[in-house]
Coordinates of C-alpha atoms and ligand atoms in Angstrom, one line a residue:
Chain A
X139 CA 0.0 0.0 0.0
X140 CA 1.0 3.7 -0.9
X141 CA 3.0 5.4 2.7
X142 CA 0.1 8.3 2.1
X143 CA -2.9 6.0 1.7
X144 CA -1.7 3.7 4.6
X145 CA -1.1 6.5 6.9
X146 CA -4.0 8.0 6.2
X147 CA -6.5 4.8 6.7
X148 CA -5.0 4.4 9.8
X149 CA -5.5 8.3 10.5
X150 CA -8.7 8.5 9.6
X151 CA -10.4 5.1 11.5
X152 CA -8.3 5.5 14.3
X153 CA -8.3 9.2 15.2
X154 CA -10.4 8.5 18.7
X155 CA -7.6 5.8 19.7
X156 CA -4.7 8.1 18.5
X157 CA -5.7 11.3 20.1
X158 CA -6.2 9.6 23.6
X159 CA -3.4 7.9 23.9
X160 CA -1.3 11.5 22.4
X161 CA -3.1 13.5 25.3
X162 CA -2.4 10.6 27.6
X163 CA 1.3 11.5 27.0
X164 CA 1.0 15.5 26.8
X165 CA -0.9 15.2 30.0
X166 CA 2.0 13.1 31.4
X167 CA 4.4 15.8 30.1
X168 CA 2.0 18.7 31.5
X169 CA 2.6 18.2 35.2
X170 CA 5.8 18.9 35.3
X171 CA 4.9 22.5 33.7
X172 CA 2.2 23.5 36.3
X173 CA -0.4 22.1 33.9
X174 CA -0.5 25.1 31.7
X175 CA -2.6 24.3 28.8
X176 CA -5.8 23.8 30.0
X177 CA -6.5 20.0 29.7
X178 CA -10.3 21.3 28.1
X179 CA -8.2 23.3 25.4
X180 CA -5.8 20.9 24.8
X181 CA -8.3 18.2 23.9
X182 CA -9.9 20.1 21.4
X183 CA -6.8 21.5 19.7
X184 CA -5.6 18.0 19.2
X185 CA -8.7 16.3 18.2
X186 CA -8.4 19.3 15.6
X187 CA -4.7 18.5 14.9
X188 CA -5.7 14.5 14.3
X189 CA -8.6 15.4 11.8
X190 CA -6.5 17.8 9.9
X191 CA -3.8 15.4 9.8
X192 CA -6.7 12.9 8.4
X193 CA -7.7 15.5 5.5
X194 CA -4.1 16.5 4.9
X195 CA -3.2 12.8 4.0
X196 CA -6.8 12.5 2.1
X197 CA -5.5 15.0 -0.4
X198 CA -2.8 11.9 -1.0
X199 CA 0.0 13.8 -0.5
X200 CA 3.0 13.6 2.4
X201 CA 4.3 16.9 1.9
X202 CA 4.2 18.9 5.1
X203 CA 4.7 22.3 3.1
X204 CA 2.1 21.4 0.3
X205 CA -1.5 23.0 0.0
X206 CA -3.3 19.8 1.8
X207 CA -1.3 20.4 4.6
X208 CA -2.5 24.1 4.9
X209 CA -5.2 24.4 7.4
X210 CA -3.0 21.9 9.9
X211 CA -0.3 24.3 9.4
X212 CA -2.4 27.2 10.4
X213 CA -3.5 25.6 13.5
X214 CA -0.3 24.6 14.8
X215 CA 1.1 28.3 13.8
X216 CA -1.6 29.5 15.9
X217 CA -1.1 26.7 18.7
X218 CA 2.9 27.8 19.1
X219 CA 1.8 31.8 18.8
X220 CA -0.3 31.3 21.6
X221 CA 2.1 29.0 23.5
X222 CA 4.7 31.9 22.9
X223 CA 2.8 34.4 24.3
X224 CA 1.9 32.1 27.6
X225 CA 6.0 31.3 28.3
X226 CA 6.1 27.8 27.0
X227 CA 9.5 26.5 26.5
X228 CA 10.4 26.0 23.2
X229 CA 10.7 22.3 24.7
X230 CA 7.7 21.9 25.5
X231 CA 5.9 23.1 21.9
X232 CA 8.1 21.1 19.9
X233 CA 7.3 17.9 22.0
X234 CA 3.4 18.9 21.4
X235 CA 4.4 17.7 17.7
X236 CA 6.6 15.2 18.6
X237 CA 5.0 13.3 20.7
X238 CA 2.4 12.6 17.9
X239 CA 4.5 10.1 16.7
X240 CA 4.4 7.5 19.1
X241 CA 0.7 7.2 18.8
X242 CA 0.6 7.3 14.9
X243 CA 2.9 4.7 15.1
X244 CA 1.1 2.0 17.1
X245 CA -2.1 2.7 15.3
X246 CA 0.2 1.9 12.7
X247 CA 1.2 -1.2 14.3
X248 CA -1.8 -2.2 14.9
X249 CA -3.4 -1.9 11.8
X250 CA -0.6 -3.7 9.9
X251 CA 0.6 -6.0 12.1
X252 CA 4.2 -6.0 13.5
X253 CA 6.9 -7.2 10.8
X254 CA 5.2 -6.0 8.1
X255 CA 7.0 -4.4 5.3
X256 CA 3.9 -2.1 4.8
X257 CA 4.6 -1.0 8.7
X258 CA 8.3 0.1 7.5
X259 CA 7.2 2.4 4.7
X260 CA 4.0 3.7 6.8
X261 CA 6.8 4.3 9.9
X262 CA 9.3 6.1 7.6
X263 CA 6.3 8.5 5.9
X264 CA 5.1 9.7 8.9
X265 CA 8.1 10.0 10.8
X266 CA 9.1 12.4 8.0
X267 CA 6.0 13.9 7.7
X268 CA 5.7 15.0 11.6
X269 CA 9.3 16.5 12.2
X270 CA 8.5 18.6 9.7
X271 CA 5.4 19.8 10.8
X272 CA 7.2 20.2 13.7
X273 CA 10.2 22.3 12.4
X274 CA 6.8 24.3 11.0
X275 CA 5.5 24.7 14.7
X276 CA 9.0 25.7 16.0
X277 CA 9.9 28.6 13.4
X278 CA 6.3 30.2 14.2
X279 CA 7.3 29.8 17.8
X280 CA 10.6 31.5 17.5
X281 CA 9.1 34.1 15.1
X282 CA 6.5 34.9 17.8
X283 CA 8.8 34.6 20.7
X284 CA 11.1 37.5 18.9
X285 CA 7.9 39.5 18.5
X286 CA 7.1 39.5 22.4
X287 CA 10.7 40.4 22.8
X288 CA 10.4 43.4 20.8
X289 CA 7.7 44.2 22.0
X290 CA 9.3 44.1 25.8
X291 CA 12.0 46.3 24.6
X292 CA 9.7 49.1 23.2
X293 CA 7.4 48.7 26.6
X294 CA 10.7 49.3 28.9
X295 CA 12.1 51.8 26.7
X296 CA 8.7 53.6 27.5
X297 CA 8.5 52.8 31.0
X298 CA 11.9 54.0 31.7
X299 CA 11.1 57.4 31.1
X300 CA 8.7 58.7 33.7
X301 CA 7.8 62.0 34.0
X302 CA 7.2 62.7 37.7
X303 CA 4.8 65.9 38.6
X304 CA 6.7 66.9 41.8
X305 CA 4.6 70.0 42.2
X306 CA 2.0 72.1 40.7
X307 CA 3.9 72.8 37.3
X308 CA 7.2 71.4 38.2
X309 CA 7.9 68.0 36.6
X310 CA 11.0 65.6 36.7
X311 CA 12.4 63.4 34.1
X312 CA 14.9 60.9 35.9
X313 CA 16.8 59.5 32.5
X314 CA 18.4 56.3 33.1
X315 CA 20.7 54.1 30.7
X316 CA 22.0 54.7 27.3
X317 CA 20.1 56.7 25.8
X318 CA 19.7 55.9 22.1
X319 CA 17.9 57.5 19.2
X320 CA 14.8 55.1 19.5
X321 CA 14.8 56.1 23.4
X322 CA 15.3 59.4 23.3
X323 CA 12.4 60.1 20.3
X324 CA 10.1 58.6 23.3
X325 CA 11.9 60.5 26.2
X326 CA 11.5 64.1 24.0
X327 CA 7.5 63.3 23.2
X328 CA 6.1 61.9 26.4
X329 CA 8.3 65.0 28.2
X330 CA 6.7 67.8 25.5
X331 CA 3.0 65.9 26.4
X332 CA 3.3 66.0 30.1
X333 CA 4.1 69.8 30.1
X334 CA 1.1 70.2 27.7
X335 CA -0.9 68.4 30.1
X336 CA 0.2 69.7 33.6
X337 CA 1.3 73.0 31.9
X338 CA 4.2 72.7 33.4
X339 CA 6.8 75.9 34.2
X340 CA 9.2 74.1 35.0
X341 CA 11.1 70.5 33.8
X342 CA 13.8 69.2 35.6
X343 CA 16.1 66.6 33.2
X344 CA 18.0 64.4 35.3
X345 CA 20.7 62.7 33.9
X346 CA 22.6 61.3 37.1
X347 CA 21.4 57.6 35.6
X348 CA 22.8 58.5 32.3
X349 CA 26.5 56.6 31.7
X350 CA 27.9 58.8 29.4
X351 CA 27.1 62.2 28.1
X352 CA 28.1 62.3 24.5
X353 CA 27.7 64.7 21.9
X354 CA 24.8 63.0 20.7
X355 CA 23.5 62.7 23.9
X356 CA 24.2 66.8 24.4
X357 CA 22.6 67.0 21.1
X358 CA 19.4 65.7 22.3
X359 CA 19.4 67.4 25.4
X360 CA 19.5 70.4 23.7
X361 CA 16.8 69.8 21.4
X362 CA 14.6 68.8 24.5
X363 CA 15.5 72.3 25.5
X364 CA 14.3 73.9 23.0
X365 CA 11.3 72.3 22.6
X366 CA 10.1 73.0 25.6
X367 CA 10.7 76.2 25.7
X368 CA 8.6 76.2 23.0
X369 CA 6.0 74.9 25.0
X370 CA 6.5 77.8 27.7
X371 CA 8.6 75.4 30.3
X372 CA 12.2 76.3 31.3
X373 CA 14.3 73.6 32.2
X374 CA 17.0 72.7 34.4
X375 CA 19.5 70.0 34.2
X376 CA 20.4 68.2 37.2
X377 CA 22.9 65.0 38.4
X378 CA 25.7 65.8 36.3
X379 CA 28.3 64.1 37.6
X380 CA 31.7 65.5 38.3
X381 CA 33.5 63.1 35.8
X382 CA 30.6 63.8 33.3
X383 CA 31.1 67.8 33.8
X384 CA 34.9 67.4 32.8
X385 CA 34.1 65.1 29.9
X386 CA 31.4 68.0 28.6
X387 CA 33.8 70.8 29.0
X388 CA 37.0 68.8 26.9
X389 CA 33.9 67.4 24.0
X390 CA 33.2 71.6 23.9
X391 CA 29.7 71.2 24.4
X392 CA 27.6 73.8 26.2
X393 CA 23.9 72.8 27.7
X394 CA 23.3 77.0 28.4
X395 CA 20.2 75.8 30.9
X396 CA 20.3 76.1 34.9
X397 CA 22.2 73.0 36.0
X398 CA 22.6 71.6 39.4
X399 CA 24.2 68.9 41.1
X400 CA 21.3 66.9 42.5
X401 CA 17.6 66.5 42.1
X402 CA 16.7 68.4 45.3
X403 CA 18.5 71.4 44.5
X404 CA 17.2 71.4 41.4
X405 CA 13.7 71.1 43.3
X406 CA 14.6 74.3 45.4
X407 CA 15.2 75.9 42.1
X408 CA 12.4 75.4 40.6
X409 CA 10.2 76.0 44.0
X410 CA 11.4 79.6 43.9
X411 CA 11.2 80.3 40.8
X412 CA 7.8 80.1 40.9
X413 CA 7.6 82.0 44.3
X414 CA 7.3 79.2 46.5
X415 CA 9.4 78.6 49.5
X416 CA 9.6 75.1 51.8
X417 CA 9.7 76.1 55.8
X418 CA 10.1 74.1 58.1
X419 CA 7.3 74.8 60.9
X420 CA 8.9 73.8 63.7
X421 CA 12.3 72.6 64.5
X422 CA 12.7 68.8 65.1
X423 CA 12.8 67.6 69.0
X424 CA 16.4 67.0 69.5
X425 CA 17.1 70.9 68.4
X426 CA 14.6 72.0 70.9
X427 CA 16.4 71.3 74.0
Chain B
X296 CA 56.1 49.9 23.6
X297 CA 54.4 46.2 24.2
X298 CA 50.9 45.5 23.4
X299 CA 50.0 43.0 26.2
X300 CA 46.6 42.1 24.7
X301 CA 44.6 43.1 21.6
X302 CA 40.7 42.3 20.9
X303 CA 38.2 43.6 17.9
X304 CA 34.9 44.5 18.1
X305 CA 32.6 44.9 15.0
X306 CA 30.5 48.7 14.8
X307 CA 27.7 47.9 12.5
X308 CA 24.5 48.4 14.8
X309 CA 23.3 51.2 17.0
X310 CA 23.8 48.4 19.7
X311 CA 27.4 47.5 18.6
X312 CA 28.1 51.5 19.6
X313 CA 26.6 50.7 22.9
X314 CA 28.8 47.5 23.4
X315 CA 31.9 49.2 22.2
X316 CA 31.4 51.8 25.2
X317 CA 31.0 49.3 27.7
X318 CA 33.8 47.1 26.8
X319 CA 35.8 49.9 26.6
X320 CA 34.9 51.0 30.2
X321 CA 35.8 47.2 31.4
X322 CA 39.3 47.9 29.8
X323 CA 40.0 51.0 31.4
X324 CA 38.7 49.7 34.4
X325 CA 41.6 46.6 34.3
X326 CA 44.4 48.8 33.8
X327 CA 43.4 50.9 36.6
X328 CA 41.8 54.5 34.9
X329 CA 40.4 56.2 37.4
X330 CA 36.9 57.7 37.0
X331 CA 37.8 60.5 35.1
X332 CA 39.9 58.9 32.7
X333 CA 37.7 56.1 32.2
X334 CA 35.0 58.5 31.3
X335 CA 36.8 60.2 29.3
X336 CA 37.9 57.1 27.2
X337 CA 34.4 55.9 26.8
X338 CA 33.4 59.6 25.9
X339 CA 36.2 59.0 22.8
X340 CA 35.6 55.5 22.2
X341 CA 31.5 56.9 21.9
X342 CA 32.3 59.5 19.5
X343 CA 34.6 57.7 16.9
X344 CA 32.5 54.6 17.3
X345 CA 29.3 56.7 16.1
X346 CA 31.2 58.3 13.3
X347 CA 32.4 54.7 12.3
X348 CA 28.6 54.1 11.8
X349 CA 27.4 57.1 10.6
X350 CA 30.2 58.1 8.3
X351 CA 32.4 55.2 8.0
X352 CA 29.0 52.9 7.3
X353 CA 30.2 50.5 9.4
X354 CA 34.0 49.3 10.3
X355 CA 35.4 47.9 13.5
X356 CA 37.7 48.9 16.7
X357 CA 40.6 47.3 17.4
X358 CA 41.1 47.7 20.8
X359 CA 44.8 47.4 22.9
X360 CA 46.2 47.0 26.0
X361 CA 49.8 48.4 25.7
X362 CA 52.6 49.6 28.1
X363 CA 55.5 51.3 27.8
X364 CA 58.1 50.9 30.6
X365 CA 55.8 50.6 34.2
X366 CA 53.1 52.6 32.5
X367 CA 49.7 51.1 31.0
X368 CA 47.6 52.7 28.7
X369 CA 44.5 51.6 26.1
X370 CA 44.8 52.4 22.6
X371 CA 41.9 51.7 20.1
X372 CA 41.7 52.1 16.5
X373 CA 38.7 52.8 15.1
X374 CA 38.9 51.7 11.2
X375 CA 36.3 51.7 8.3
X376 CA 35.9 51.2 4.1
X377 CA 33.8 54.2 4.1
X378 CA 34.1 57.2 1.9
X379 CA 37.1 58.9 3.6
X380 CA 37.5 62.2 4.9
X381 CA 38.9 64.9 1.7
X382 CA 39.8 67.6 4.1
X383 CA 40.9 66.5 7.6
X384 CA 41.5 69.9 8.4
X385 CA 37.8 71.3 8.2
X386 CA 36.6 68.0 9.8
X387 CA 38.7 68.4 12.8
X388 CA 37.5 71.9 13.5
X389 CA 34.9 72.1 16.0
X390 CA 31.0 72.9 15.1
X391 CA 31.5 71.3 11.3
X392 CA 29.4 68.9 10.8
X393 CA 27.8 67.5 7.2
X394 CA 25.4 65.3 9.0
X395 CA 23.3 67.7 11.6
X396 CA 25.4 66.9 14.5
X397 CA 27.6 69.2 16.8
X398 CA 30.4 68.7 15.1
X399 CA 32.1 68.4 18.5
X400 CA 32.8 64.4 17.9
X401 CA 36.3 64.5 16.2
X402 CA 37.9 67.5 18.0
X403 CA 36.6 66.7 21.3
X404 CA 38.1 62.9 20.8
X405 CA 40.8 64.5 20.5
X406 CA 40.7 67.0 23.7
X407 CA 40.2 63.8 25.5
X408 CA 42.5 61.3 24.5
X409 CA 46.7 61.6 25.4
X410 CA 47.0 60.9 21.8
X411 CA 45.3 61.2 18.5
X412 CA 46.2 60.1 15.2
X413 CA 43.9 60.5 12.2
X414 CA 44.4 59.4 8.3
X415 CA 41.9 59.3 5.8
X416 CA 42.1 58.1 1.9
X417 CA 38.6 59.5 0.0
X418 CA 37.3 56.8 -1.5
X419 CA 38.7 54.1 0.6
X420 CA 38.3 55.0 4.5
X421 CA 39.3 56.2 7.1
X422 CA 41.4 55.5 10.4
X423 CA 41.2 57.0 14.0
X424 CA 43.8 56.0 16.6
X425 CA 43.4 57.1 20.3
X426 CA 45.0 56.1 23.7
X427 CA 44.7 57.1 26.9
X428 CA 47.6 56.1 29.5
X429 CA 47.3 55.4 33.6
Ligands
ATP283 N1 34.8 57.9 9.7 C1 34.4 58.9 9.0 N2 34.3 58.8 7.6 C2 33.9 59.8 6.9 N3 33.7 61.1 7.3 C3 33.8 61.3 8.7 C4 34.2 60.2 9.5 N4 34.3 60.7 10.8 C5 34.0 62.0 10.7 N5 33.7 62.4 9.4 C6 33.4 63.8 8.9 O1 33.8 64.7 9.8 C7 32.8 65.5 10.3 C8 33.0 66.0 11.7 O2 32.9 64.8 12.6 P1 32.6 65.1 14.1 O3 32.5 63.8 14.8 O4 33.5 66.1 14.7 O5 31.1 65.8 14.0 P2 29.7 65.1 13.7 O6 29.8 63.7 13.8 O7 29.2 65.7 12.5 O8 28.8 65.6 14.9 P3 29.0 65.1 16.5 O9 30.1 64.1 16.5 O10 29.3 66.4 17.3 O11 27.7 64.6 16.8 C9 31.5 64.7 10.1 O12 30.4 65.5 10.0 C10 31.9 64.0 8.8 O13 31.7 64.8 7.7
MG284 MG1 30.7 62.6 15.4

């Protein structure tokens, strides 16, 4: 009998007895995972994975990449994107193919009998046929998995630049790590929108998380300047570190805004310059006596 | 002069830019830079790595661990296939730029390195040497 036709008999009549005994073995794998997939979702996806198998082989073909093939394809793509997104290893979603096999082949088995020839051909076709689908599974679950990661990279590069309202009109920008073009697009815009929003007087940059103050670096700093002077808010720069002063003066570049050593000075700045003052109402016990 | 240990690093990414300056901070770190100094190399390293990239389209740094009698130092070499610089001169003076930036990168490498070397061929790339000693 033809590897395709064979295989796909066997498929076909025994898809009950195949898909038990492949959950039986993806249930054994699941607890040592915490039992992620739900064990309702991962019935139906592979009683869906079984029948498609069924009508890929029906078209008579054993080529994983062909058009028959298609719809199983698309289900496992959208088993490992999902799988991706949850944390699976990439262990653990190439095993959900793998471990196909050893079902397929004792319905195989017992279809055909052990020792016959027509067990060889029917073990060889869909031995081939599966670690391909699986490659298939894995490069949509690495694609996906560099996707999410991206997608991380954009999220921290966003959440890494707070603006902090520390007062009416006064806001802080605490810049932290290297700060590339990609970042420092994000850094200018969410800074211009705050001081829209809070019409702010006043922004304090401060770079004392900033590694090294560049000339592309100054450029940018310059630029934020300027732009928000535009949008009415004077800014001071604060936390530039000794080292880092030195480094400026030898590169030649000039900031021309207020600068100050920390944070809180910057603060006390920014306080009186828009005619507030911070008393202390009483002095602290131990002073008292 | 010995060089005790060399090492190359490619500058074809944004990132690459970003490693070079940290690799070059762990160097100036081992052979003892203070704070200062090491900032000040990493400042260099930054500035000629980024015109390696920008300029240069791409190249590499050779970075190297060299001492002459007690003293240690770290050179680098910053080297590309890029379209060369015609007239050094203009190029070194401070606020030229052709591509919208400060034009502070070359002449401030300079201002804080203990040596600079420069040489250019248009049309087939250019070279940037730097060290700073201990
Ligand atoms: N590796 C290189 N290959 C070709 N041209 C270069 C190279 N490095 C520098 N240049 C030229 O020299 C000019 C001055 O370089 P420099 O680093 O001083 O300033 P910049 O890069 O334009 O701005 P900045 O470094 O201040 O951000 C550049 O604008 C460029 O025209
Ligand atoms: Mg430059």
């Amino acid at each position: 009998m033809h590897g395709a036709e064979l295989l796909r008999k066997v498929v076909v009549d025994d898809a009950g007895g195949i898909r038990d005994a492949w959950l039986a073995i993806l249930a054994a794998g699941m607890t040592a995972h915490g039992g992620r997939a739900r064990e309702g979702e991962l019935r139906t996806q592979a009683g869906i994975v079984v029948s498609q198998l069924g009508e890929g082989l029906a078209a008579g073909d054993l080529d994983a990449d062909g058009s028959g093939f298609a719809p199983l394809r698309e289900t496992l793509a959208d088993i490992s994107r999902s799988r991706a997104l949850q944390g699976f290893t990439p262990t653990d979603t190439a095993n959900f193919v793998f471990s196909l096999k050893e079902p397929v082949f004792e319905a195989l088995g017992r279809a055909c009998g052990s020792g016959s020839p027509d067990l060889a051909t029917g073990v060889v076709s869909a031995g081939k046929l599966l670690d391909r689908l699986a490659l298939h599974t894995m490069e949509t679950f690495l694609a996906s998995r560099e996707e999410v990661i991206g997608r991380q990279g954009q999220e921290i590069a966003e959440l890494s630049t707070p603006v902090v309202r520390l007062w009416d009109g006064i806001l802080a920008l605490p810049l932290i790590g290297t700060l590339d073009s990609a970042r420092t697009g994000v850094v200018m815009e969410t800074l211009l929108q705050a001081i829209v929003d809070e019409e702010a007087e006043i922004a304090i940059i401060d770079i004392t998380g900033v590694p090294t103050v560049d000339t592309l670096v100054a450029q940018h700093l310059l630029k934020t300047v300027a732009a928000a002077r535009l949008m009415g808010a004077d800014c001071i720069v604060s936390g530039i570190r000794p080292q880092i002063a030195q480094t400026m003066v030898h590169l030649g570049v000039e900031l021309n805004v207020v600068s100050k050593a920390t944070l809180a000075d910057a603060f006390a700045v920014a306080l009186r310059r828009t005619g507030r003052k911070v008393v202390r109402q009483q002095a602290p016990t131990e002073e008292r006596r | 002069m010995a060089v005790t240990r060399t090492e190359t690093l490619p500058i074809r990414t944004g990132d690459d830019v970003v490693r070079v300056r940290q690799r070059v901070r762990a160097l100036a770190v081992e052979i003892g830079l203070g704070l200062v100094d090491q900032t000040k190399i990493v400042t260099a390293a930054s500035e000629l790595a980024r015109n390696t990239l920008d300029y240069g389209g791409g190249g590499d740094v050779m970075a190297e661990i060299v001492q002459a009698g007690a003293r240690l130092g770290l050179r680098l070499t910053f080297d590309d296939q890029g379209p060369g610089i015609a007239d050094i001169e203009q190029a070194m003076t401070d606020h030229y730029t052709s591509g919208g930036g400060l034009g502070l990168g070359l002449g401030g490498a300079k201002r804080l390195s203990n040596e600079f070397h420069i040489a250019s061929m248009p049309g087939k790339g250019t070279r940037v040497t730097i060290a700073r000693w201990k």
